[in-house]
Amino acid sequence: MSESLKLFLERFPDTKVFEKNPRRLYLTIPREKLTAAAKFLHEERGMRLSIATGIDTRHGFEVLYHFSEDTTGIIYTVKVFAPKDDPRIEAQGGWFPAAQWIEREMHELLGIDFVGHPNPAPLLTSDTDWEQGRYPLRRDYERRNEAHER
Amino acid sequence: MNGGTKPMSGEEKQRRIVPIGPYHPLQEEPEFFKLIVEGETVVDLEIHLGYNHRGHEFISPELTYEQVPFLVERICGICSNSHPLAAVLAIEDCAGIKPPPRANYIRSIIHELERIHSHLLWVGLAGHFIGYNTVWMWAWRYREHILEVFEMITGNRNHYAANKPGGVRWDIKPEQIPPIEAALDVVEKKTMMLTKAVLDDPVIRARLEGVGILTREQALQWSVVGPTARASGVDIDVRRDDPHAAYDQVPWNVIVLPEGDVFAKAKVRLLEIFESVRIIRGCLQNLPEGPIDTRIDEVPPGEGIGRTEAPRGEVFHYIRSDGSNRPLRHKIRAPSYMNIASNVVAVRGGSIADAALTLAAVDPCYCCTERMAAFEDGKMKFTGNELLRLSWEKTEKIRERFK
């Protein structure tokens, strides 16, 4: 078990760990603990944020923050769930500038609310006439042909 | 600054906006920078993106795993090996298979050839930016040797279609090795000359040193990758840290410089070319025998991450599979996504004249290779040499007219 994972489990004992292979770790935590976990990984363990992935699944939204530990080559993916009827997650962009763009992007493509984001404006569609409230990466997204071909 | 009149007071100092874009006049790609300036000093930067959003993450779940590498290859014409390589690494991570050794070596060779041509392209552009068109023409002339090697191996100068889940599509035949080595010799010699000319030039040094500094702390905070991070003293390189392909089989070094200015970024890129030449030579010498691909029967439900070091930095691909023959979610992160965002701090405090250079120093991507070919009745009308001869004749005619 790697050093960072050991310390992470001491700090957050209710983590569900899934080891895909020795260099790909998936850590599922309750969404209230996301900020503490991200701060632990970045500030105390010196990891860099590769990117975050938002997925719309049948059970709710999954948000995955992929942290890369460059001294060992391990990716620690912190996974949090947000239910469909309450898609809110604490924003990391406030204290961690690397997370700002991706949280804006997830907000506009999936409709997840990032609470406390310093600049929650849309990132990709800010200069277009994209309709508010249409989220292309949601499972129930319907294509309207004219809108796509424009 | 204000022509020898009395210094400006707080109220008189006005903030103005200098726009660069939405179509960048020199980089020829759509992105919009709003420089917020006080006098000649840049105090803030607003970046607008999305003019070029082509929805790859939306299209990818509609394609099969065999088709996905072809789609992601089209994200960028310069990194046209990095994205498919990262995507197939993600698929292989998900399926839990390993490509055969020969495929790994060929992947490394093609990936490093791409790094050489991309870095030479950037050096040329940087020369063009600061008004040194000789540097531009030199660098792009030497880049041509690498593109010819690509054409020989894969049939294409860009968009090589080299990777597929489980291996590679193109083998390197024994008779192709001597021309590759000859091209490397030429490029190494010429790059040495170019590096000395660029790094010793007092005008270039005066123009680039101390401009657009990104400190180590800022680089970590903004999580920048690739030469942008390495020029700020952050010792990261996915090729070494998370070994894939054949990078742990041959000797090479990671170039790290502490300064963080535009000059350091140029230096890192120039010195990396020599490391790439070393890697390719090492790979060609120990190229193992055997098959170049392996069969994938199914991709089980699960998730996979693939990342590789593109010329600009780490490319990150995440694939979620539900057991069918196409991905459920495919997240793609190009290196420029992190690097361009860090410009907000790199330009702050500099002058307007340096801003364009600082914005270009992270090497934002654009697609470029274009060649003419004339066809008639299905046959090629002119070869490259004939086109060259035609252009010479035309030049002579114009000269005659102005005599």
Coordinates of C-alpha atoms in Angstrom, one line a residue, chain A residues 18 20-21 23-24 26 42 48-55 57 62 64 66 68-70 72-75 77 79 96-98 100-102 105 109-110 123-127 136-137 139 141 143 148, chain B residues 32 47-51 53 57-58 62 93-96 220-225 235-236 238 240-244 301-307 314 316 318 320 328-329 331 333 336-338 340-341:
Chain A
F18 CA -10.9 0.2 -5.3
K20 CA -7.8 -1.2 -10.4
N21 CA -4.0 -1.8 -10.6
R23 CA -1.0 2.8 -10.3
R24 CA -4.7 3.5 -10.5
Y26 CA -10.2 4.9 -6.9
H42 CA -2.9 18.7 -2.9
R48 CA -1.4 18.0 -8.9
L49 CA -5.0 17.9 -10.3
S50 CA -5.0 16.3 -13.7
I51 CA -8.6 16.9 -14.4
A52 CA -12.1 16.1 -13.1
T53 CA -14.7 14.0 -14.9
G54 CA -18.4 14.3 -14.5
I55 CA -20.6 11.3 -15.4
T57 CA -25.2 7.5 -14.3
E62 CA -20.5 10.9 -10.3
L64 CA -14.2 12.1 -10.2
H66 CA -8.1 12.7 -10.7
S68 CA -1.7 12.7 -10.0
E69 CA 1.2 12.0 -7.6
D70 CA 4.2 12.5 -9.8
T72 CA 5.2 7.6 -7.7
G73 CA 3.2 7.8 -10.9
I74 CA 0.0 6.8 -9.1
I75 CA -3.4 8.5 -10.0
T77 CA -9.2 9.4 -8.2
K79 CA -15.0 9.9 -6.4
F96 CA -7.5 25.7 -6.1
P97 CA -7.2 27.6 -9.4
A98 CA -6.5 24.4 -11.4
Q100 CA -11.8 26.5 -11.9
W101 CA -12.3 25.8 -15.6
I102 CA -13.3 22.2 -15.3
E105 CA -17.4 23.1 -17.8
L109 CA -22.5 20.3 -19.7
L110 CA -24.0 18.3 -16.9
L123 CA -16.9 28.3 -20.1
L124 CA -17.5 27.0 -23.6
T125 CA -20.9 28.5 -24.5
S126 CA -20.4 32.0 -22.9
D127 CA -20.3 33.7 -26.3
P136 CA -25.6 17.8 -23.5
L137 CA -23.8 15.2 -21.4
R139 CA -28.5 10.9 -20.3
Y141 CA -30.4 15.0 -23.5
R143 CA -31.0 16.2 -30.0
H148 CA -27.1 20.8 -33.8
Chain B
F32 CA -10.1 35.3 -27.3
I47 CA -9.8 34.1 -21.5
H48 CA -12.8 33.1 -23.6
L49 CA -12.9 29.6 -25.0
G50 CA -15.4 27.5 -26.9
Y51 CA -15.1 28.9 -30.5
H53 CA -15.6 23.2 -29.4
E57 CA -16.7 13.8 -25.6
F58 CA -20.2 13.7 -27.0
E62 CA -21.3 6.7 -30.2
D93 CA -6.1 -0.3 -18.8
C94 CA -9.8 -0.9 -18.7
A95 CA -9.5 -4.3 -20.5
G96 CA -6.4 -5.3 -18.5
L220 CA 1.9 23.8 -9.0
Q221 CA -1.3 25.8 -8.1
W222 CA -2.4 25.8 -11.7
S223 CA -1.3 22.2 -12.2
V224 CA 0.5 23.1 -15.5
V225 CA 2.1 20.2 -17.4
D235 CA 10.2 18.0 -12.3
I236 CA 7.4 16.0 -13.9
V238 CA 4.7 11.2 -17.5
R240 CA 9.3 8.7 -16.6
D241 CA 6.8 8.9 -13.7
D242 CA 4.2 6.5 -15.1
P243 CA 6.1 4.4 -17.6
H244 CA 4.3 3.2 -20.7
P301 CA -17.3 -3.1 -17.4
G302 CA -15.1 -0.8 -15.4
E303 CA -12.9 2.2 -15.9
G304 CA -9.5 3.0 -17.3
I305 CA -7.1 5.9 -17.3
G306 CA -4.5 6.4 -20.0
R307 CA -2.0 9.3 -20.0
E314 CA 0.4 15.3 -20.1
F316 CA -5.2 12.5 -19.9
Y318 CA -10.5 8.5 -18.9
R320 CA -15.8 4.2 -18.5
L328 CA -20.0 5.0 -21.8
R329 CA -18.1 8.1 -21.0
K331 CA -13.2 12.3 -20.7
R333 CA -8.0 16.6 -21.2
S336 CA -3.2 23.2 -23.3
Y337 CA -6.4 23.2 -21.1
M338 CA -4.2 23.5 -18.0
I340 CA -3.6 28.3 -21.2
A341 CA -5.4 28.8 -17.9

